Structures are given as structure tokens and as C-alpha cells.
Amino acid sequence: MSLPLDGRSAIVTGAGRGLGRAEALELARLGASVVVNDYGQPGRDGSGEASATPAEEVAEEIRAAGGRAVAHLGDVSDHEQARALVELAVDTYGTLDILVNNAGILRDRMIFSMTEDEWDSVIRVHLKGHFNTTHFAAAHWRARSKASGGPVHGRIVNTSSEAFLAGSAGQPNYAAAKGGIVGLTTSTALALARYGVTANVICPRARTRMTEDVFAGFQEPADGRLDALAPEHVAPLVGYLASPAAAKVNGQLLVVHGGMVAIVERPRVVGKFDSSKETFSFDELDELISPYYEDRPPNETFAAAEVLGLKRG
């Protein structure tokens, strides 16, 4: 019996641990040949010596289960290393069909304390890293489509965060990068649709090395059940979005965790005011807008965590 991703090849960045590892294993389980990318630095802030070990261990795990996988030690925030990553997939498997961008680091700080380097490093790894791999994958798919005279199978799954949706006071760099990734994804979806390529973005909620502080107060089940915050809850959605079955899913933002997937609408107008004269005056704006917010709770528009049911316990 054929599998949904038989004959496809995939890149998963940041796949040596956590979400990326679970996603790489799932794509392989569904039949894809996988390039497991990870820079392998031990610190979640991007510190420490780079190591091929995490990527190699996941690649070996895939091969031991009967799949095909190669490891790639590379920093996706480096343009040329991202080029080499895409070229490795094409040279090894003959083509590239799926790109899952997951690599990232954290350097948390309040906005008034954050250094320029803490800002730049997080934007570079998350946002530029997503751009770099997407750029080379997109060029590959465009060339293939032009050569064949028709659409190709190309799938991009990017990784954003509810820090972008709901705000995260101590993560202005991370929240900004994740918001930028959503914009990058929707732009890419429009640009590549004509070639048969889709681009979607997920906001996963999972207990990993990156989120150990965020979920410190959320208890793991003691009865042997799968943790609601396990990365394994996220991976099946990535596998679906990478498959032919999701051909009509494009430019979408999906929140996923613990057996739940929520499709997030694009921003919509919730209030509208018209000037009674040629243009607004200060007093008229005060009279119209101030009462609108008077009885509303702070940040009501962006209270995504409450809407999606994140509870401690």
C-alpha cells in the first residue's frame, strides 16, 4: 500500500530535537525521504559549539525504521549554507518537494532591556532563516515548473507562534520574527501558487527545549497518556500540509496542539468610524473612539490564548 508521501523528498530545519525531530520522523513515516537539518548548538539561545550529532541521530533513527534520511549540519540564517541545504536535497534525492522551516533560538528580554544583538540574532535565525531556505526552494520549484510546462508538487510549512497572536511581554524579538514569518508565508503563497506550490504557517504549542519555561506550570500526565503538549501532536498536521491531500490549503495560519487544530482568520474590521466633516478633529476622534474602548478589557482583540483554551493544571 502506498503512503501519502511516497516518492517525495523533504527538508526539515531544526530537526535534531523537539518539534523538528517529531516532524522529520512523521514525514519519513508517511514515506518521504528526509534531509534532517540542525546546527546542533546545545544552548537554546544559539550558544555553544555546533555539532552534527543531533541531526545524525535523527537521520539514523529514520534509517533504522526503514526510511531514507541524510543529516545536514548548517546554519539556515547563513544564505550560502541554506543554498547548500537545498542543493543537498536535490543532489541526494533528485528533487525537493517539501520544506519545513522550524529552526529557531530564544534570547528573551523585556523591550527596555534588550540589546541590539539579542534583537538581531533572533530575527536572523527565525525570519531570515525562513527566507533563505524558502528563496532557494522557490527558485528550484519555479525552474522545475517552467521546464515541465506545468505545476509541480511543492509544499512549504513555516513555523510561527502564539507569541505573535497573543503577545509575549518578554519576547519582543521572537514575537516580531514570528509575525514576520506569517507575512513571508502569505506573500510566498501568492507568488508560488501558479507553480503548484503551497505555503502555510503553523503556530504549534508543544513542550520542547525552547518552551521549557513557558510550560513549566503545566503538568505532564502521570498515568502514561501522551502529554497534551507533546510535539507528536503537531507533527501529523505538518505531514498533512506536506501531502497532495492539502493542495487547496494555501496561505493559511493554523494553531495546533494536543489533538486540536484551529484555522485562524486574517485580521478583520471590528469597528469603523466616519468623520462628519472633511477630516477628523482631535475632539471628534476622542468622542468616537474613546467610548468604544472604555468597557473593553485590555488586549481583547489579541486574547488568542484564552480563545483557544490554554489552561494551567
Coordinates of N, CA and C in Angstrom, one line a residue, residues 90-307:
V90 N 18.4 18.1 -3.4 CA 18.2 17.8 -4.8 C 19.3 16.8 -5.3
D91 N 20.5 17.0 -4.9 CA 21.6 16.1 -5.3 C 21.3 14.7 -4.8
T92 N 20.8 14.6 -3.5 CA 20.6 13.3 -2.9 C 19.4 12.5 -3.4
Y93 N 18.3 13.2 -3.6 CA 17.1 12.6 -3.9 C 16.5 13.0 -5.3
G94 N 17.3 13.8 -6.0 CA 16.8 14.1 -7.4 C 15.9 15.3 -7.5
T95 N 15.3 15.7 -6.4 CA 14.4 16.8 -6.3 C 14.1 17.2 -4.9
L96 N 13.4 18.3 -4.7 CA 12.9 18.7 -3.4 C 11.4 19.0 -3.5
D97 N 10.6 18.4 -2.6 CA 9.2 18.5 -2.7 C 8.6 19.3 -1.5
I98 N 9.3 19.2 -0.4 CA 8.7 19.7 0.9 C 9.8 20.4 1.7
L99 N 9.4 21.6 2.2 CA 10.3 22.4 3.0 C 9.6 22.7 4.3
V100 N 10.1 22.2 5.4 CA 9.5 22.6 6.8 C 10.5 23.4 7.5
N101 N 10.2 24.7 7.7 CA 11.1 25.6 8.4 C 10.7 25.6 9.9
N102 N 11.7 25.2 10.7 CA 11.4 25.1 12.2 C 12.5 25.6 13.0
A103 N 13.7 25.8 12.5 CA 14.9 26.2 13.3 C 14.7 27.6 13.9
G104 N 15.1 27.7 15.2 CA 15.0 29.0 15.9 C 15.8 29.0 17.2
I105 N 15.9 30.2 17.7 CA 16.6 30.3 19.0 C 15.8 31.3 19.8
L106 N 16.1 31.4 21.1 CA 15.4 32.4 22.0 C 16.5 33.2 22.7
R107 N 16.2 34.5 22.8 CA 17.1 35.4 23.6 C 16.1 36.4 24.2
D108 N 15.4 36.0 25.3 CA 14.3 36.7 25.8 C 14.8 37.9 26.7
R109 N 14.1 39.0 26.6 CA 14.4 40.2 27.4 C 13.2 41.1 27.2
M110 N 12.9 41.9 28.2 CA 11.9 43.0 28.1 C 12.5 44.0 27.1
I111 N 11.6 44.7 26.4 CA 11.9 45.6 25.3 C 12.9 46.7 25.8
F112 N 12.7 47.2 27.1 CA 13.6 48.2 27.6 C 15.0 47.7 28.0
S113 N 15.2 46.4 28.0 CA 16.5 45.8 28.4 C 17.2 45.1 27.3
M114 N 16.5 44.9 26.2 CA 17.0 44.1 25.1 C 18.2 44.8 24.4
T115 N 19.2 44.0 24.1 CA 20.3 44.6 23.3 C 20.1 44.5 21.8
E116 N 20.9 45.2 21.1 CA 20.8 45.1 19.6 C 21.1 43.7 19.1
D117 N 22.1 43.1 19.7 CA 22.5 41.7 19.3 C 21.4 40.7 19.6
E118 N 20.7 40.9 20.8 CA 19.6 40.0 21.1 C 18.5 40.1 20.1
W119 N 18.2 41.3 19.7 CA 17.2 41.5 18.7 C 17.6 40.9 17.4
D120 N 18.8 41.3 16.9 CA 19.3 40.9 15.6 C 19.4 39.4 15.4
S121 N 19.9 38.7 16.5 CA 20.2 37.3 16.4 C 18.9 36.5 16.2
V122 N 17.8 36.9 16.9 CA 16.6 36.1 16.9 C 15.9 36.4 15.5
I123 N 15.9 37.7 15.1 CA 15.3 38.0 13.8 C 16.1 37.2 12.7
R124 N 17.4 37.1 12.8 CA 18.2 36.5 11.8 C 17.9 35.0 11.7
V125 N 17.9 34.3 12.8 CA 17.7 32.9 12.8 C 16.3 32.5 12.3
H126 N 15.3 33.1 13.0 CA 13.9 32.8 12.7 C 13.5 33.3 11.3
L127 N 13.5 34.7 11.1 CA 12.9 35.3 9.9 C 13.8 35.1 8.7
K128 N 15.1 35.5 8.9 CA 16.0 35.4 7.7 C 16.2 33.9 7.4
G129 N 16.3 33.1 8.4 CA 16.4 31.6 8.2 C 15.3 31.1 7.3
H130 N 14.0 31.5 7.7 CA 12.9 31.1 6.8 C 13.0 31.6 5.4
F131 N 13.4 32.9 5.3 CA 13.6 33.5 4.0 C 14.6 32.7 3.1
N132 N 15.8 32.5 3.7 CA 16.9 31.8 3.0 C 16.5 30.5 2.4
T133 N 16.0 29.6 3.2 CA 15.6 28.3 2.6 C 14.4 28.4 1.6
T134 N 13.5 29.3 1.9 CA 12.3 29.5 1.0 C 12.8 30.0 -0.3
H135 N 13.7 30.9 -0.3 CA 14.3 31.5 -1.5 C 14.8 30.5 -2.5
F136 N 15.6 29.6 -1.9 CA 16.3 28.6 -2.8 C 15.3 27.5 -3.2
A137 N 14.4 27.1 -2.3 CA 13.4 26.1 -2.7 C 12.4 26.7 -3.7
A138 N 12.0 27.9 -3.6 CA 11.1 28.6 -4.5 C 11.8 28.6 -5.9
A139 N 13.0 29.0 -6.0 CA 13.7 29.0 -7.3 C 13.8 27.7 -7.9
H140 N 14.0 26.6 -7.1 CA 14.0 25.2 -7.6 C 12.7 24.9 -8.2
W141 N 11.6 25.2 -7.5 CA 10.2 24.8 -8.0 C 9.8 25.6 -9.2
R142 N 10.2 26.9 -9.2 CA 9.9 27.7 -10.4 C 10.6 27.1 -11.6
A143 N 11.9 26.8 -11.5 CA 12.6 26.2 -12.6 C 12.0 24.9 -13.1
R144 N 11.6 24.1 -12.1 CA 11.0 22.8 -12.5 C 9.7 22.9 -13.2
S145 N 8.9 23.9 -12.7 CA 7.6 24.1 -13.3 C 7.8 24.6 -14.7
K146 N 8.7 25.6 -14.9 CA 9.0 26.1 -16.3 C 9.5 25.0 -17.2
A147 N 10.3 24.1 -16.7 CA 10.9 23.1 -17.5 C 9.8 22.0 -17.9
S148 N 8.9 21.8 -17.0 CA 7.9 20.8 -17.3 C 6.6 21.4 -18.0
G149 N 6.5 22.7 -17.9 CA 5.4 23.3 -18.5 C 4.1 23.2 -17.7
G150 N 4.2 22.9 -16.5 CA 3.0 22.7 -15.6 C 3.4 22.8 -14.2
P151 N 2.4 22.6 -13.3 CA 2.6 22.7 -11.8 C 3.4 21.6 -11.3
V152 N 4.1 21.8 -10.2 CA 4.9 20.8 -9.5 C 4.3 20.6 -8.1
H153 N 4.8 19.6 -7.4 CA 4.4 19.4 -6.0 C 5.4 20.1 -5.2
G154 N 5.1 21.2 -4.6 CA 5.9 22.0 -3.7 C 5.1 22.4 -2.5
R155 N 5.7 22.1 -1.3 CA 5.0 22.4 -0.1 C 5.9 23.1 0.9
I156 N 5.5 24.2 1.4 CA 6.2 24.9 2.5 C 5.4 24.9 3.7
V157 N 5.9 24.5 4.8 CA 5.3 24.6 6.1 C 6.2 25.4 7.0
N158 N 5.8 26.6 7.4 CA 6.6 27.5 8.2 C 6.1 27.5 9.7
T159 N 6.9 27.9 10.6 CA 6.6 27.9 12.0 C 6.5 29.3 12.6
S160 N 5.3 29.7 13.0 CA 5.1 30.9 13.7 C 4.9 30.6 15.2
S161 N 4.2 31.4 15.9 CA 3.9 31.2 17.3 C 2.8 32.0 17.8
E162 N 2.1 31.5 18.9 CA 1.1 32.3 19.5 C 1.6 33.6 20.2
A163 N 3.0 33.6 20.3 CA 3.6 34.9 20.8 C 3.3 36.0 19.9
F164 N 3.1 35.7 18.6 CA 2.7 36.7 17.6 C 1.3 37.0 17.7
L165 N 0.4 36.0 18.0 CA -1.0 36.2 18.1 C -1.5 36.9 19.3
A166 N -0.9 36.5 20.5 CA -1.4 37.0 21.7 C -0.5 37.9 22.4
G167 N 0.7 38.1 21.9 CA 1.7 38.9 22.6 C 2.5 38.2 23.6
S168 N 3.7 38.6 23.8 CA 4.6 37.9 24.8 C 5.5 39.0 25.3
A169 N 5.3 39.5 26.5 CA 5.9 40.7 27.0 C 7.4 40.6 27.0
G170 N 8.0 39.4 27.3 CA 9.4 39.3 27.4 C 10.1 38.8 26.1
Q171 N 9.3 38.8 25.0 CA 9.9 38.3 23.8 C 9.6 39.2 22.6
P172 N 9.9 40.5 22.6 CA 9.6 41.3 21.5 C 10.3 40.9 20.2
N173 N 11.5 40.4 20.3 CA 12.3 39.9 19.2 C 11.6 38.7 18.6
Y174 N 11.3 37.7 19.4 CA 10.6 36.5 19.0 C 9.3 36.7 18.4
A175 N 8.5 37.6 19.1 CA 7.1 37.9 18.6 C 7.2 38.6 17.2
A176 N 8.1 39.5 17.1 CA 8.2 40.2 15.8 C 8.7 39.3 14.7
A177 N 9.6 38.4 15.0 CA 10.1 37.4 14.0 C 9.0 36.5 13.6
K178 N 8.2 36.0 14.5 CA 7.1 35.1 14.2 C 6.0 35.8 13.4
G179 N 5.7 37.1 13.7 CA 4.8 37.8 12.9 C 5.3 38.0 11.5
G180 N 6.6 38.3 11.4 CA 7.2 38.4 10.0 C 7.1 37.2 9.2
I181 N 7.2 36.0 9.9 CA 7.1 34.7 9.2 C 5.7 34.5 8.6
V182 N 4.7 35.0 9.3 CA 3.3 34.9 8.8 C 3.2 35.8 7.5
G183 N 3.8 37.0 7.5 CA 3.8 37.8 6.3 C 4.6 37.2 5.2
L184 N 5.7 36.6 5.5 CA 6.5 36.0 4.5 C 5.7 34.8 3.9
T185 N 5.0 34.1 4.7 CA 4.3 32.9 4.2 C 3.1 33.3 3.3
T186 N 2.3 34.3 3.7 CA 1.2 34.7 2.8 C 1.7 35.3 1.5
S187 N 2.8 36.0 1.5 CA 3.4 36.6 0.3 C 3.9 35.4 -0.6
T188 N 4.6 34.5 0.0 CA 5.1 33.3 -0.7 C 3.9 32.5 -1.3
A189 N 2.9 32.3 -0.6 CA 1.7 31.6 -1.1 C 1.1 32.2 -2.4
L190 N 1.0 33.5 -2.4 CA 0.5 34.2 -3.6 C 1.5 34.1 -4.7
A191 N 2.8 34.2 -4.5 CA 3.8 34.2 -5.5 C 4.0 32.9 -6.2
L192 N 3.8 31.8 -5.4 CA 4.1 30.4 -5.9 C 3.0 29.6 -6.3
A193 N 1.7 30.1 -6.1 CA 0.5 29.3 -6.4 C 0.5 28.8 -7.8
R194 N 0.9 29.7 -8.7 CA 0.9 29.4 -10.2 C 1.7 28.2 -10.5
Y195 N 2.7 27.9 -9.7 CA 3.6 26.8 -10.0 C 3.2 25.5 -9.3
G196 N 2.1 25.5 -8.6 CA 1.6 24.3 -7.9 C 2.1 24.2 -6.5
V197 N 2.7 25.3 -6.0 CA 3.4 25.3 -4.6 C 2.4 25.9 -3.6
T198 N 2.3 25.3 -2.5 CA 1.5 26.0 -1.4 C 2.5 26.3 -0.2
A199 N 2.1 27.4 0.5 CA 2.9 27.8 1.7 C 1.9 28.1 2.8
N200 N 2.1 27.4 3.9 CA 1.2 27.6 5.1 C 2.1 27.7 6.3
V201 N 1.4 28.2 7.4 CA 2.2 28.5 8.6 C 1.4 28.0 9.8
I202 N 2.1 27.4 10.7 CA 1.5 26.8 11.9 C 2.0 27.5 13.2
C203 N 1.1 27.6 14.1 CA 1.5 28.1 15.5 C 1.4 26.9 16.4
P204 N 2.5 26.1 16.6 CA 2.4 24.9 17.4 C 2.6 25.3 18.9
R205 N 1.9 24.5 19.7 CA 2.1 24.6 21.2 C 2.6 23.3 21.7
A206 N 3.9 23.3 22.1 CA 4.5 22.0 22.5 C 5.5 22.2 23.5
R207 N 5.7 21.1 24.3 CA 6.8 21.2 25.4 C 8.1 20.7 24.8
T208 N 9.0 21.7 24.6 CA 10.3 21.4 24.0 C 11.4 22.2 24.8
R209 N 12.6 22.0 24.4 CA 13.7 22.8 25.0 C 13.5 24.3 24.9
M210 N 12.8 24.7 23.8 CA 12.6 26.1 23.6 C 11.5 26.7 24.5
T211 N 10.6 25.8 24.9 CA 9.4 26.3 25.7 C 9.4 25.8 27.1
E212 N 10.5 25.3 27.6 CA 10.5 24.7 29.0 C 10.1 25.6 30.0
D213 N 10.4 26.9 29.9 CA 10.0 27.9 30.9 C 8.5 28.3 30.7
V214 N 8.0 28.4 29.5 CA 6.7 28.8 29.2 C 5.7 27.8 29.8
F215 N 6.0 26.5 29.7 CA 5.1 25.5 30.1 C 5.5 24.8 31.4
A216 N 6.3 25.5 32.2 CA 6.8 25.0 33.5 C 5.6 24.7 34.4
G217 N 4.5 25.4 34.3 CA 3.4 25.3 35.2 C 2.4 24.3 34.7
F218 N 2.6 23.7 33.6 CA 1.6 22.8 33.0 C 2.0 21.4 33.3
Q219 N 1.3 20.6 34.0 CA 1.7 19.3 34.5 C 1.6 18.3 33.3
E220 N 2.6 17.4 33.3 CA 2.6 16.3 32.4 C 1.7 15.2 33.0
P221 N 0.9 14.4 32.2 CA 0.1 13.4 32.7 C 0.9 12.3 33.4
A222 N 0.4 11.9 34.6 CA 1.1 10.9 35.4 C 0.6 9.5 35.1
D223 N -0.4 9.3 34.2 CA -1.0 8.0 34.0 C -0.5 7.3 32.7
G224 N 0.6 7.9 32.1 CA 1.1 7.2 30.9 C 0.5 7.7 29.6
R225 N -0.5 8.6 29.7 CA -1.1 9.1 28.5 C -0.1 10.1 27.8
L226 N -0.3 10.3 26.5 CA 0.5 11.2 25.8 C 0.3 12.6 26.3
D227 N 1.4 13.3 26.6 CA 1.3 14.7 27.0 C 0.6 15.5 26.0
A228 N -0.4 16.3 26.5 CA -1.1 17.2 25.5 C -0.2 18.2 24.8
L229 N 0.9 18.4 25.4 CA 1.9 19.4 24.9 C 3.1 18.6 24.1
A230 N 2.9 17.4 23.9 CA 3.9 16.6 23.2 C 4.0 17.1 21.7
P231 N 5.3 17.2 21.2 CA 5.4 17.5 19.8 C 4.7 16.6 18.8
E232 N 4.5 15.4 19.2 CA 3.9 14.4 18.4 C 2.4 14.8 18.0
H233 N 1.8 15.7 18.8 CA 0.5 16.2 18.4 C 0.6 17.2 17.2
V234 N 1.7 17.8 17.0 CA 1.9 18.8 16.0 C 2.2 18.1 14.6
A235 N 3.1 17.1 14.7 CA 3.7 16.5 13.5 C 2.6 16.0 12.5
P236 N 1.5 15.4 12.9 CA 0.6 15.0 11.8 C 0.0 16.1 10.9
L237 N -0.2 17.3 11.5 CA -0.7 18.4 10.7 C 0.4 18.8 9.7
V238 N 1.7 18.7 10.0 CA 2.7 19.0 9.1 C 2.7 18.0 8.0
G239 N 2.6 16.7 8.3 CA 2.5 15.7 7.3 C 1.4 15.9 6.4
Y240 N 0.2 16.3 6.9 CA -0.9 16.5 6.0 C -0.7 17.7 5.1
L241 N -0.2 18.8 5.6 CA 0.1 20.0 4.8 C 1.1 19.7 3.7
A242 N 2.0 18.8 4.0 CA 3.0 18.4 3.0 C 2.5 17.5 1.9
S243 N 1.3 17.0 2.0 CA 0.9 16.0 1.1 C 0.0 16.5 0.0
P244 N -0.2 15.7 -1.0 CA -1.1 16.1 -2.1 C -2.6 16.4 -1.6
A245 N -3.0 15.8 -0.5 CA -4.3 16.0 0.0 C -4.6 17.4 0.4
A246 N -3.5 18.2 0.7 CA -3.7 19.6 1.1 C -3.4 20.6 -0.1
A247 N -3.7 20.2 -1.3 CA -3.4 21.0 -2.5 C -4.2 22.3 -2.4
K248 N -5.3 22.3 -1.8 CA -6.2 23.5 -1.8 C -6.0 24.4 -0.6
V249 N -5.1 23.9 0.3 CA -4.8 24.7 1.5 C -3.6 25.6 1.3
N250 N -3.7 26.8 1.2 CA -2.6 27.7 0.8 C -2.8 29.1 1.5
G251 N -1.7 29.6 2.0 CA -1.7 30.9 2.7 C -2.4 30.9 4.0
Q252 N -2.5 29.8 4.7 CA -3.3 29.6 5.9 C -2.4 29.6 7.1
L253 N -3.1 30.1 8.2 CA -2.4 30.1 9.6 C -3.2 29.2 10.4
L254 N -2.6 28.2 11.0 CA -3.2 27.2 11.8 C -2.5 27.0 13.2
V255 N -3.3 27.0 14.2 CA -2.8 26.8 15.6 C -3.0 25.3 15.9
V256 N -2.0 24.6 16.4 CA -2.2 23.2 16.6 C -1.5 22.8 18.0
H257 N -2.2 21.9 18.7 CA -1.7 21.3 19.9 C -2.7 20.3 20.4
G258 N -2.2 19.3 21.1 CA -3.0 18.4 21.9 C -4.2 17.9 21.3
G259 N -4.2 17.5 20.0 CA -5.4 17.0 19.4 C -6.3 18.0 18.9
M260 N -5.9 19.3 18.8 CA -6.7 20.4 18.3 C -6.0 21.2 17.2
V261 N -6.8 21.5 16.1 CA -6.3 22.4 15.1 C -7.3 23.5 14.9
A262 N -6.9 24.7 15.0 CA -7.7 25.9 14.8 C -7.2 26.7 13.6
I263 N -8.1 27.0 12.7 CA -7.8 27.8 11.5 C -8.1 29.2 11.9
V264 N -7.0 30.1 11.7 CA -7.1 31.5 12.2 C -7.5 32.4 11.0
E265 N -8.5 33.2 11.1 CA -8.9 34.1 10.1 C -7.9 35.2 10.0
R266 N -7.8 35.8 8.8 CA -7.0 37.0 8.7 C -7.6 38.1 9.5
P267 N -6.9 39.2 9.8 CA -7.5 40.3 10.6 C -8.7 40.9 9.9
R268 N -9.7 41.2 10.7 CA -11.0 41.8 10.2 C -11.3 43.0 10.9
V269 N -12.1 43.9 10.3 CA -12.5 45.1 10.9 C -13.6 44.8 12.0
V270 N -13.4 45.4 13.2 CA -14.3 45.2 14.2 C -15.0 46.5 14.7
G271 N -14.5 47.6 14.1 CA -15.1 48.9 14.4 C -14.8 49.8 13.3
K272 N -15.7 50.8 13.0 CA -15.5 51.7 11.9 C -16.2 53.0 12.3
F273 N -15.4 54.1 12.0 CA -15.9 55.4 12.3 C -15.7 56.4 11.2
D274 N -16.7 57.2 10.8 CA -16.6 58.1 9.7 C -16.6 59.6 10.3
S275 N -15.8 60.4 9.7 CA -15.8 61.8 10.1 C -17.0 62.5 9.6
S276 N -17.6 63.4 10.4 CA -18.7 64.2 10.0 C -18.4 65.4 9.1
K277 N -17.1 65.6 9.0 CA -16.6 66.8 8.2 C -15.5 66.2 7.2
E278 N -14.8 67.1 6.6 CA -13.8 66.7 5.6 C -12.8 65.8 6.2
T279 N -12.4 66.1 7.4 CA -11.4 65.2 8.1 C -11.7 65.2 9.6
F280 N -11.1 64.3 10.3 CA -11.3 64.2 11.7 C -10.6 65.3 12.4
S281 N -11.2 65.8 13.5 CA -10.6 66.6 14.5 C -10.2 65.8 15.7
F282 N -9.3 66.3 16.6 CA -9.0 65.5 17.8 C -10.2 65.2 18.6
D283 N -11.1 66.3 18.8 CA -12.2 66.1 19.6 C -13.2 65.1 19.1
E284 N -13.4 65.0 17.8 CA -14.3 64.0 17.2 C -13.7 62.6 17.4
L285 N -12.4 62.4 17.2 CA -11.8 61.1 17.4 C -12.0 60.7 18.9
D286 N -11.8 61.6 19.8 CA -12.0 61.3 21.2 C -13.4 60.9 21.5
E287 N -14.4 61.6 20.9 CA -15.8 61.3 21.2 C -16.2 60.0 20.6
L288 N -15.6 59.6 19.5 CA -16.0 58.3 18.8 C -15.2 57.1 19.3
I289 N -13.9 57.2 19.5 CA -13.1 56.0 19.7 C -12.9 55.7 21.2
S290 N -12.8 56.8 22.1 CA -12.6 56.5 23.5 C -13.7 55.7 24.1
P291 N -15.0 56.0 23.8 CA -16.1 55.2 24.4 C -16.1 53.8 23.9
Y292 N -15.6 53.5 22.7 CA -15.6 52.2 22.2 C -14.7 51.3 23.0
Y293 N -13.6 51.8 23.5 CA -12.6 51.0 24.3 C -12.9 51.1 25.8
E294 N -13.8 52.0 26.2 CA -13.9 52.2 27.7 C -14.3 51.0 28.4
D295 N -15.2 50.2 27.9 CA -15.7 49.0 28.6 C -15.0 47.7 28.1
R296 N -14.0 47.8 27.3 CA -13.4 46.6 26.8 C -12.1 46.2 27.6
P297 N -11.9 44.9 27.8 CA -10.7 44.5 28.6 C -9.5 44.8 27.7
P298 N -8.3 45.1 28.4 CA -7.1 45.3 27.6 C -6.7 44.1 26.7
N299 N -6.3 44.4 25.5 CA -5.8 43.4 24.6 C -6.9 42.4 24.2
E300 N -8.1 42.8 24.2 CA -9.2 41.9 23.9 C -9.1 41.3 22.5
T301 N -8.7 42.1 21.6 CA -8.6 41.7 20.2 C -7.6 40.6 20.0
F302 N -6.5 40.5 20.9 CA -5.5 39.6 20.7 C -5.4 38.5 21.8
A303 N -6.5 38.3 22.5 CA -6.5 37.3 23.6 C -6.7 35.9 23.0
A304 N -5.8 35.5 22.1 CA -5.9 34.3 21.4 C -5.7 33.1 22.4
A305 N -4.8 33.2 23.4 CA -4.6 32.1 24.3 C -5.8 31.8 25.1
E306 N -6.7 32.8 25.4 CA -7.9 32.5 26.1 C -8.9 31.9 25.2
V307 N -9.0 32.4 24.0 CA -10.0 31.9 23.0 C -9.7 30.4 22.7

